[in-house]
CSV table of N, CA and C in Angstrom, one decimal:
chain,number,residue,atom,x,y,z
H,1,MET,N,-39.4,136.4,42.1
H,1,MET,CA,-39.3,137.6,42.0
H,1,MET,C,-40.6,138.2,43.1
H,2,GLU,N,-40.6,138.9,43.7
H,2,GLU,CA,-42.2,139.9,44.0
H,2,GLU,C,-42.6,140.8,43.7
H,3,VAL,N,-43.7,141.0,43.6
H,3,VAL,CA,-44.9,141.2,42.9
H,3,VAL,C,-45.2,142.5,44.0
H,4,THR,N,-44.9,143.7,43.7
H,4,THR,CA,-45.2,144.9,44.4
H,4,THR,C,-46.9,145.3,44.3
H,5,ARG,N,-47.6,145.7,45.2
H,5,ARG,CA,-48.8,146.6,44.8
H,5,ARG,C,-49.1,147.8,44.2
H,6,ARG,N,-48.0,148.4,43.7
H,6,ARG,CA,-47.6,149.0,42.3
H,6,ARG,C,-47.3,148.8,41.0
H,7,SER,N,-46.6,147.3,41.4
H,7,SER,CA,-46.1,146.7,39.7
H,7,SER,C,-47.9,146.0,39.5
H,8,LEU,N,-48.6,146.0,40.2
H,8,LEU,CA,-49.8,144.9,39.8
H,8,LEU,C,-51.0,146.1,39.5
H,9,LEU,N,-50.9,147.4,40.4
H,9,LEU,CA,-51.7,148.3,39.7
H,9,LEU,C,-51.4,148.9,38.4
H,10,ALA,N,-49.9,149.2,38.0
H,10,ALA,CA,-49.6,149.2,37.0
H,10,ALA,C,-49.7,148.7,35.8
H,11,ALA,N,-50.1,147.5,36.1
H,11,ALA,CA,-50.4,146.4,35.2
H,11,ALA,C,-51.5,146.3,34.8
H,12,ALA,N,-52.6,146.3,35.7
H,12,ALA,CA,-54.1,146.7,35.6
H,12,ALA,C,-54.5,148.1,34.9
H,13,GLY,N,-53.7,148.8,35.1
H,13,GLY,CA,-53.7,150.2,34.2
H,13,GLY,C,-53.5,150.0,32.9
H,14,VAL,N,-52.2,149.0,32.6
H,14,VAL,CA,-51.9,148.7,31.3
H,14,VAL,C,-52.9,147.9,30.5
H,15,ALA,N,-53.4,147.0,31.3
H,15,ALA,CA,-54.7,146.4,30.5
H,15,ALA,C,-55.8,147.1,30.4
H,16,VAL,N,-56.5,147.9,31.3
H,16,VAL,CA,-57.8,148.6,30.9
H,16,VAL,C,-57.4,149.3,30.0
H,17,LEU,N,-56.4,150.4,29.5
H,17,LEU,CA,-56.0,151.2,28.7
H,17,LEU,C,-55.4,150.6,27.2
H,18,ILE,N,-55.2,149.6,27.2
H,18,ILE,CA,-54.8,148.5,26.6
H,18,ILE,C,-56.2,148.5,25.5
H,19,ALA,N,-57.4,148.0,26.3
H,19,ALA,CA,-58.3,147.3,26.3
H,19,ALA,C,-59.5,148.8,25.3
H,20,SER,N,-58.9,149.8,25.9
H,20,SER,CA,-59.7,151.1,25.6
H,20,SER,C,-59.2,151.5,24.3
H,21,GLY,N,-57.8,151.1,23.7
H,21,GLY,CA,-57.1,151.4,22.8
H,21,GLY,C,-56.2,152.4,23.3
H,22,ALA,N,-55.7,152.3,24.0
H,22,ALA,CA,-54.7,153.8,24.4
H,22,ALA,C,-53.2,152.7,24.7
H,23,SER,N,-51.9,153.7,25.1
H,23,SER,CA,-51.2,152.4,26.2
H,23,SER,C,-51.3,153.4,27.2
H,24,ALA,N,-50.6,153.1,28.1
H,24,ALA,CA,-50.2,153.3,29.5
H,24,ALA,C,-49.1,153.6,29.8
H,25,SER,N,-49.1,154.6,30.9
H,25,SER,CA,-47.2,154.5,31.6
H,25,SER,C,-47.9,154.3,32.9
H,26,ALA,N,-46.9,153.6,33.9
H,26,ALA,CA,-47.1,153.5,35.0
H,26,ALA,C,-48.4,154.2,35.9
H,27,GLU,N,-47.9,155.4,35.7
H,27,GLU,CA,-48.4,156.5,36.6
H,27,GLU,C,-49.9,156.9,36.1
H,28,THR,N,-50.5,156.6,35.0
H,28,THR,CA,-51.6,156.6,34.7
H,28,THR,C,-52.4,156.3,35.6
H,29,PRO,N,-53.7,156.5,35.9
H,29,PRO,CA,-54.7,155.9,36.4
H,29,PRO,C,-55.7,155.2,35.8
H,30,LYS,N,-56.1,154.2,36.0
H,30,LYS,CA,-56.7,153.2,34.7
H,30,LYS,C,-58.4,153.4,34.6
H,31,GLN,N,-58.6,154.7,35.4
H,31,GLN,CA,-60.0,155.3,35.1
H,31,GLN,C,-60.1,156.4,34.4
H,32,LEU,N,-59.2,156.7,33.7
H,32,LEU,CA,-59.1,157.6,32.8
H,32,LEU,C,-58.5,157.4,31.4
H,33,ASN,N,-59.3,158.0,30.4
H,33,ASN,CA,-59.0,158.3,29.2
H,33,ASN,C,-57.7,159.1,28.7
H,34,VAL,N,-56.8,158.4,28.4
H,34,VAL,CA,-56.1,159.2,28.0
H,34,VAL,C,-54.9,158.7,26.9
H,35,ASP,N,-54.1,159.1,26.3
H,35,ASP,CA,-53.2,158.7,25.2
H,35,ASP,C,-52.0,158.3,25.6
H,36,ALA,N,-50.8,157.5,24.7
H,36,ALA,CA,-49.3,157.2,25.5
H,36,ALA,C,-48.9,158.2,26.4
H,37,SER,N,-49.2,159.3,25.9
H,37,SER,CA,-48.2,160.2,26.8
H,37,SER,C,-49.3,161.1,28.2
H,38,GLY,N,-50.1,160.0,28.2
H,38,GLY,CA,-50.7,160.6,29.5
H,38,GLY,C,-52.0,161.8,29.1
H,39,LEU,N,-51.8,162.2,27.6
H,39,LEU,CA,-52.5,163.1,27.2
H,39,LEU,C,-54.3,163.2,27.2
H,40,ALA,N,-54.7,163.9,28.2
H,40,ALA,CA,-56.7,163.8,28.4
H,40,ALA,C,-57.1,164.4,27.4
H,41,LEU,N,-58.2,164.1,26.9
H,41,LEU,CA,-59.2,164.9,26.1
H,41,LEU,C,-58.6,165.1,24.9
H,42,TYR,N,-57.9,163.9,24.2
H,42,TYR,CA,-56.9,164.5,23.0
H,42,TYR,C,-56.6,165.8,22.4
H,43,GLY,N,-56.1,166.7,23.7
H,43,GLY,CA,-55.5,167.8,23.4
H,43,GLY,C,-56.7,168.6,23.8
H,44,TYR,N,-57.8,168.7,23.9
H,44,TYR,CA,-59.0,170.1,24.0
H,44,TYR,C,-59.0,170.4,25.5
H,45,ASP,N,-59.3,171.3,25.3
H,45,ASP,CA,-59.4,171.9,26.9
H,45,ASP,C,-60.0,171.6,27.5
H,46,PRO,N,-60.3,171.5,28.6
H,46,PRO,CA,-61.5,171.1,29.3
H,46,PRO,C,-62.6,172.2,29.6
H,47,VAL,N,-62.0,173.3,30.3
H,47,VAL,CA,-62.7,174.4,30.9
H,47,VAL,C,-63.5,175.2,29.6
H,48,ALA,N,-63.0,175.2,28.5
H,48,ALA,CA,-63.3,175.5,27.1
H,48,ALA,C,-65.2,175.4,26.9
H,49,TYR,N,-65.2,174.3,27.4
H,49,TYR,CA,-66.5,173.3,26.8
H,49,TYR,C,-67.7,174.4,28.1
H,50,PHE,N,-67.4,174.9,29.0
H,50,PHE,CA,-67.8,175.5,30.0
H,50,PHE,C,-68.2,177.3,29.6
H,51,ILE,N,-67.2,177.3,29.3
H,51,ILE,CA,-66.8,179.2,29.3
H,51,ILE,C,-67.3,179.7,28.0
H,52,ASP,N,-66.6,178.5,26.8
H,52,ASP,CA,-66.7,179.2,25.4
H,52,ASP,C,-68.2,177.9,24.9
H,53,GLY,N,-68.6,177.4,25.5
H,53,GLY,CA,-69.8,176.4,25.2
H,53,GLY,C,-69.6,175.1,23.8
H,54,LYS,N,-68.1,175.3,23.8
H,54,LYS,CA,-67.8,174.3,22.6
H,54,LYS,C,-66.6,173.8,22.9
H,55,PRO,N,-65.9,173.0,22.3
H,55,PRO,CA,-64.5,172.2,22.1
H,55,PRO,C,-63.9,173.1,21.8
H,56,VAL,N,-62.4,173.3,22.2
H,56,VAL,CA,-61.4,173.9,21.7
H,56,VAL,C,-60.3,173.4,21.7
H,57,ILE,N,-59.3,173.2,20.7
H,57,ILE,CA,-58.2,172.7,21.1
H,57,ILE,C,-57.2,173.3,21.9
H,58,GLY,N,-56.5,172.7,23.2
H,58,GLY,CA,-55.3,173.7,23.8
H,58,GLY,C,-54.3,174.0,23.2
H,59,ASN,N,-53.8,174.5,23.7
H,59,ASN,CA,-52.0,174.8,23.2
H,59,ASN,C,-51.1,173.8,24.0
H,60,ALA,N,-50.3,173.4,23.2
H,60,ALA,CA,-49.3,172.1,23.7
H,60,ALA,C,-48.6,172.9,24.9
H,61,GLY,N,-48.7,174.4,24.7
H,61,GLY,CA,-47.4,175.0,26.0
H,61,GLY,C,-48.4,175.4,27.1
H,62,ILE,N,-49.8,175.1,27.3
H,62,ILE,CA,-50.6,175.5,28.5
H,62,ILE,C,-50.6,174.5,29.0
H,63,THR,N,-50.7,173.9,29.7
H,63,THR,CA,-50.8,172.6,30.3
H,63,THR,C,-50.7,172.8,31.9
H,64,ALA,N,-51.5,171.5,32.6
H,64,ALA,CA,-52.0,171.5,33.9
H,64,ALA,C,-51.8,169.6,33.8
H,65,ALA,N,-51.1,169.3,35.0
H,65,ALA,CA,-51.2,167.8,35.4
H,65,ALA,C,-52.2,167.6,36.5
H,66,HIS,N,-52.7,166.9,36.5
H,66,HIS,CA,-53.7,166.6,37.6
H,66,HIS,C,-54.0,164.9,37.4
H,67,GLU,N,-54.0,164.2,38.4
H,67,GLU,CA,-54.0,162.8,38.9
H,67,GLU,C,-53.4,161.9,37.7
H,68,GLY,N,-52.0,162.0,37.3
H,68,GLY,CA,-51.5,161.6,36.4
H,68,GLY,C,-51.9,161.6,34.9
H,69,ALA,N,-52.8,162.9,34.6
H,69,ALA,CA,-53.3,162.9,33.5
H,69,ALA,C,-52.5,164.5,33.1
H,70,THR,N,-52.4,164.9,31.7
H,70,THR,CA,-52.0,166.2,31.3
H,70,THR,C,-53.3,166.9,30.3
H,71,TYR,N,-53.5,167.9,30.9
H,71,TYR,CA,-55.0,168.6,30.2
H,71,TYR,C,-54.1,169.8,29.6
H,72,ARG,N,-54.5,170.3,27.9
H,72,ARG,CA,-53.9,171.3,27.5
H,72,ARG,C,-55.2,172.8,27.5
H,73,PHE,N,-54.6,173.6,27.3
H,73,PHE,CA,-55.7,174.8,27.9
H,73,PHE,C,-55.5,176.1,26.3
H,74,ALA,N,-56.4,176.2,25.9
H,74,ALA,CA,-56.6,177.8,24.9
H,74,ALA,C,-55.4,178.7,25.1
H,75,ASN,N,-55.7,178.8,26.6
H,75,ASN,CA,-55.3,180.2,27.5
H,75,ASN,C,-54.7,180.0,28.8
H,76,ALA,N,-54.2,180.5,29.5
H,76,ALA,CA,-53.9,180.6,30.7
H,76,ALA,C,-54.8,180.9,31.7
H,77,SER,N,-55.7,181.8,31.6
H,77,SER,CA,-56.8,181.8,31.9
H,77,SER,C,-57.7,180.5,32.6
H,78,ASN,N,-57.6,180.1,31.5
H,78,ASN,CA,-58.6,178.6,31.5
H,78,ASN,C,-57.9,177.6,32.3
H,79,ARG,N,-56.4,178.0,32.1
H,79,ARG,CA,-55.6,176.9,33.1
H,79,ARG,C,-55.4,176.9,34.2
H,80,ASP,N,-55.6,178.3,35.0
H,80,ASP,CA,-55.8,178.9,36.0
H,80,ASP,C,-57.3,178.4,36.6
H,81,ALA,N,-58.1,178.7,35.9
H,81,ALA,CA,-59.5,178.1,36.2
H,81,ALA,C,-59.6,177.1,36.8
H,82,PHE,N,-58.9,175.8,36.2
H,82,PHE,CA,-58.8,174.3,36.1
H,82,PHE,C,-57.6,173.9,37.6
H,83,ALA,N,-57.1,174.9,37.4
H,83,ALA,CA,-55.9,174.5,38.8
H,83,ALA,C,-56.6,175.1,39.7
H,84,LYS,N,-57.5,176.1,39.8
H,84,LYS,CA,-58.5,176.4,41.0
H,84,LYS,C,-59.4,175.2,41.5
H,85,ASP,N,-59.9,174.6,40.6
H,85,ASP,CA,-61.1,173.5,41.0
H,85,ASP,C,-61.0,172.8,40.0
H,86,PRO,N,-60.3,171.7,39.7
H,86,PRO,CA,-60.4,171.0,39.0
H,86,PRO,C,-61.5,169.9,38.4
H,87,ALA,N,-61.9,169.3,39.7
H,87,ALA,CA,-63.4,169.2,39.7
H,87,ALA,C,-64.4,169.5,38.8
H,88,ARG,N,-64.7,171.1,39.2
H,88,ARG,CA,-65.7,171.5,38.2
H,88,ARG,C,-65.2,171.2,36.5
H,89,TYR,N,-64.2,171.0,36.4
H,89,TYR,CA,-63.9,170.9,34.8
H,89,TYR,C,-64.0,169.6,34.3
H,90,LEU,N,-63.3,168.7,34.9
H,90,LEU,CA,-63.2,166.8,34.9
H,90,LEU,C,-64.3,166.4,34.0
H,91,PRO,N,-63.9,165.8,32.6
H,91,PRO,CA,-65.5,165.0,32.5
H,91,PRO,C,-65.6,164.2,32.9
H,92,ALA,N,-66.9,163.6,32.9
H,92,ALA,CA,-67.1,162.6,33.6
H,92,ALA,C,-67.2,161.1,33.2
H,93,TYR,N,-66.9,160.3,33.8
H,93,TYR,CA,-66.3,158.9,33.7
H,93,TYR,C,-64.9,158.8,32.8
H,94,GLY,N,-64.2,159.8,33.7
H,94,GLY,CA,-62.7,159.7,33.4
H,94,GLY,C,-62.4,160.4,31.8
H,95,GLY,N,-63.6,160.7,31.2
H,95,GLY,CA,-63.5,161.1,29.7
H,95,GLY,C,-64.2,160.1,28.9
H,96,PHE,N,-64.2,158.9,29.4
H,96,PHE,CA,-65.0,157.9,28.3
H,96,PHE,C,-66.1,157.9,28.1
H,97,CYS,N,-66.6,157.1,27.0
H,97,CYS,CA,-68.0,157.5,26.2
H,97,CYS,C,-69.0,157.2,27.4
H,98,ALA,N,-69.7,158.5,27.6
H,98,ALA,CA,-71.0,158.3,28.4
H,98,ALA,C,-72.1,156.9,28.4
H,99,TYR,N,-72.2,156.8,27.0
H,99,TYR,CA,-72.9,156.3,27.1
H,99,TYR,C,-72.7,154.5,26.9
H,100,GLY,N,-71.3,154.5,26.6
H,100,GLY,CA,-70.3,153.3,26.8
H,100,GLY,C,-70.6,152.7,28.0
H,101,VAL,N,-70.2,153.8,29.0
H,101,VAL,CA,-70.6,153.2,30.5
H,101,VAL,C,-71.7,152.7,30.6
H,102,THR,N,-72.6,153.1,30.1
H,102,THR,CA,-74.0,152.8,30.7
H,102,THR,C,-74.2,151.5,30.0
H,103,GLN,N,-73.5,150.4,29.2
H,103,GLN,CA,-73.4,149.5,28.6
H,103,GLN,C,-72.3,148.7,29.1
H,104,GLY,N,-71.0,149.1,30.0
H,104,GLY,CA,-70.2,148.3,31.1
H,104,GLY,C,-69.3,148.9,30.0
H,105,TYR,N,-68.6,149.4,29.0
H,105,TYR,CA,-67.5,149.8,28.6
H,105,TYR,C,-66.8,151.1,29.0
H,106,LYS,N,-65.3,151.1,29.1
H,106,LYS,CA,-64.7,151.9,28.6
H,106,LYS,C,-64.6,152.4,27.6
H,107,VAL,N,-65.4,153.2,26.4
H,107,VAL,CA,-64.9,153.5,24.8
H,107,VAL,C,-64.4,155.1,24.9
H,108,LYS,N,-63.5,155.1,23.9
H,108,LYS,CA,-62.9,156.4,23.4
H,108,LYS,C,-64.1,157.1,22.9
H,109,VAL,N,-63.7,158.3,22.7
H,109,VAL,CA,-64.3,159.3,22.6
H,109,VAL,C,-64.0,160.2,21.4
H,110,ASP,N,-65.2,160.9,20.4
H,110,ASP,CA,-65.0,162.0,20.0
H,110,ASP,C,-65.4,163.3,21.0
H,111,PRO,N,-63.9,163.9,20.7
H,111,PRO,CA,-64.1,165.3,21.9
H,111,PRO,C,-65.1,166.2,21.3
H,112,THR,N,-65.5,166.7,20.0
H,112,THR,CA,-66.6,167.2,19.9
H,112,THR,C,-68.1,166.8,19.9
H,113,VAL,N,-68.0,165.5,20.2
H,113,VAL,CA,-69.3,165.1,20.6
H,113,VAL,C,-70.1,165.3,22.0
H,114,PHE,N,-70.0,166.1,22.7
H,114,PHE,CA,-70.4,166.4,24.1
H,114,PHE,C,-71.8,167.2,24.5
H,115,LYS,N,-72.0,167.3,26.1
H,115,LYS,CA,-72.8,167.8,26.5
H,115,LYS,C,-72.7,168.0,27.7
H,116,VAL,N,-73.0,169.2,28.0
H,116,VAL,CA,-72.6,169.6,29.9
H,116,VAL,C,-74.2,170.1,30.4
H,117,VAL,N,-74.4,169.2,30.9
H,117,VAL,CA,-75.5,168.9,31.8
H,117,VAL,C,-75.3,169.1,33.7
H,118,GLU,N,-76.3,170.0,33.5
H,118,GLU,CA,-76.0,170.3,35.6
H,118,GLU,C,-74.4,170.7,36.1
H,119,GLY,N,-73.6,171.4,34.6
H,119,GLY,CA,-72.1,171.7,35.2
H,119,GLY,C,-71.0,170.5,35.3
H,120,ARG,N,-72.0,169.8,34.7
H,120,ARG,CA,-70.6,168.3,34.1
H,120,ARG,C,-70.6,168.2,32.8
H,121,LEU,N,-69.2,167.7,32.3
H,121,LEU,CA,-69.0,167.3,31.0
H,121,LEU,C,-69.6,166.0,30.8
H,122,TYR,N,-69.7,165.7,29.6
H,122,TYR,CA,-70.0,164.3,29.2
H,122,TYR,C,-69.8,164.1,27.6
H,123,LEU,N,-69.3,163.4,27.6
H,123,LEU,CA,-68.5,162.8,26.0
H,123,LEU,C,-69.2,161.6,25.4
H,124,ASN,N,-69.4,161.9,24.1
H,124,ASN,CA,-69.4,160.5,23.7
H,124,ASN,C,-68.9,159.8,22.2
H,125,TYR,N,-68.7,159.1,21.9
H,125,TYR,CA,-68.3,158.3,21.2
H,125,TYR,C,-68.2,158.3,19.3
H,126,ASN,N,-69.4,159.1,19.3
H,126,ASN,CA,-69.4,159.5,17.6
H,126,ASN,C,-70.9,160.3,18.0
H,127,ALA,N,-71.0,160.8,16.6
H,127,ALA,CA,-72.7,162.0,16.8
H,127,ALA,C,-73.6,160.9,17.1
H,128,GLU,N,-73.6,159.7,16.4
H,128,GLU,CA,-74.8,158.6,16.2
H,128,GLU,C,-74.9,158.4,18.0
H,129,VAL,N,-74.2,157.9,18.2
H,129,VAL,CA,-74.3,157.5,19.8
H,129,VAL,C,-74.6,158.7,20.7
H,130,GLY,N,-74.0,159.9,20.5
H,130,GLY,CA,-74.1,161.0,21.3
H,130,GLY,C,-75.7,161.6,21.1
H,131,GLU,N,-76.7,160.8,20.0
H,131,GLU,CA,-77.9,161.2,19.8
H,131,GLU,C,-78.5,160.3,20.6
H,132,LYS,N,-78.0,159.1,20.5
H,132,LYS,CA,-78.7,157.9,21.4
H,132,LYS,C,-79.2,158.4,22.8
H,133,TRP,N,-77.2,158.9,23.1
H,133,TRP,CA,-77.1,159.0,24.8
H,133,TRP,C,-78.2,160.5,25.1
H,134,SER,N,-78.5,161.3,23.8
H,134,SER,CA,-79.4,162.7,24.4
H,134,SER,C,-80.9,162.2,24.1
H,135,SER,N,-81.6,160.9,24.4
H,135,SER,CA,-82.6,160.5,24.0
H,135,SER,C,-83.1,160.5,25.3
H,136,ASP,N,-82.4,160.2,26.3
H,136,ASP,CA,-82.8,160.1,27.8
H,136,ASP,C,-81.9,160.1,28.7
H,137,ILE,N,-81.0,161.2,28.8
H,137,ILE,CA,-80.1,161.5,29.4
H,137,ILE,C,-80.2,161.7,30.8
H,138,PRO,N,-81.3,161.9,31.4
H,138,PRO,CA,-81.3,161.5,32.7
H,138,PRO,C,-81.2,160.2,33.1
H,139,GLY,N,-82.0,159.5,32.4
H,139,GLY,CA,-81.9,157.7,32.5
H,139,GLY,C,-80.8,157.3,32.5
H,140,TYR,N,-79.8,157.6,31.2
H,140,TYR,CA,-78.9,157.6,31.0
H,140,TYR,C,-77.5,157.5,31.8
H,141,ILE,N,-77.7,159.0,32.7
H,141,ILE,CA,-76.9,159.1,33.7
H,141,ILE,C,-77.0,158.6,34.9
H,142,ALA,N,-78.1,158.0,35.4
H,142,ALA,CA,-78.6,157.4,36.3
H,142,ALA,C,-77.7,156.0,36.3
H,143,LYS,N,-78.1,155.5,35.2
H,143,LYS,CA,-77.8,154.4,34.7
H,143,LYS,C,-76.1,154.0,34.8
H,144,ALA,N,-75.2,155.5,34.7
H,144,ALA,CA,-74.1,154.9,34.5
H,144,ALA,C,-73.4,155.8,35.8
H,145,GLU,N,-73.8,155.8,36.3
H,145,GLU,CA,-73.7,156.7,38.1
H,145,GLU,C,-73.5,155.4,38.9
H,146,LYS,N,-74.6,154.6,38.3
H,146,LYS,CA,-74.4,152.9,39.2
H,146,LYS,C,-73.2,152.1,38.8
H,147,ILE,N,-72.8,152.0,37.6
H,147,ILE,CA,-72.1,151.1,37.1
H,147,ILE,C,-70.6,151.6,36.8
H,148,TRP,N,-70.6,152.7,36.8
H,148,TRP,CA,-69.2,153.2,36.6
H,148,TRP,C,-67.9,153.1,37.8
H,149,PRO,N,-69.0,153.1,39.3
H,149,PRO,CA,-67.7,152.8,40.6
H,149,PRO,C,-67.1,151.4,40.1
H,150,GLU,N,-68.1,150.4,39.6
H,150,GLU,CA,-67.5,149.1,39.7
H,150,GLU,C,-66.2,149.1,38.1
H,151,LEU,N,-67.1,149.5,37.3
H,151,LEU,CA,-66.0,149.7,35.9
H,151,LEU,C,-64.8,150.7,35.9
H,152,SER,N,-65.2,151.6,36.3
H,152,SER,CA,-63.8,152.5,36.7
H,152,SER,C,-62.6,151.6,37.3
H,153,ARG,N,-62.8,150.6,38.1
H,153,ARG,CA,-61.9,149.5,38.8
H,153,ARG,C,-61.4,149.0,38.0
H,154,GLN,N,-61.8,148.6,36.8
H,154,GLN,CA,-61.6,147.2,35.8
H,154,GLN,C,-60.6,147.6,35.1
């Protein structure tokens, strides 16, 4: 049986997402924290963190796909803003826990535990981890930035 590059990448993606507690489709990049259907941010609107300053559940009827993930939005205006500049609104580290990345792990998040720092969205596993991460945000970001490139390929 011939093993293709695509099948190897799909298998790697499944392994990473299973390790993170999620299922995967062959088209979901392994560096994204998504559920079995490819839904990112547990259905929360990525633009709302910036516009409203708080997490807002998105509407299942207002979505946009980006790099193998589906994002939901509270309104069409937020969806349109995302479509114009997705990189501006995407969470750091593929939506995995920012503190977890500093420890070398891809960990699920509580989408209500977040910080927007210098125009970038960071999520954490829970409130306790969020408090720890908040104790040295610049230090943890610097550490995560060094670790993420390799971790995102695993």
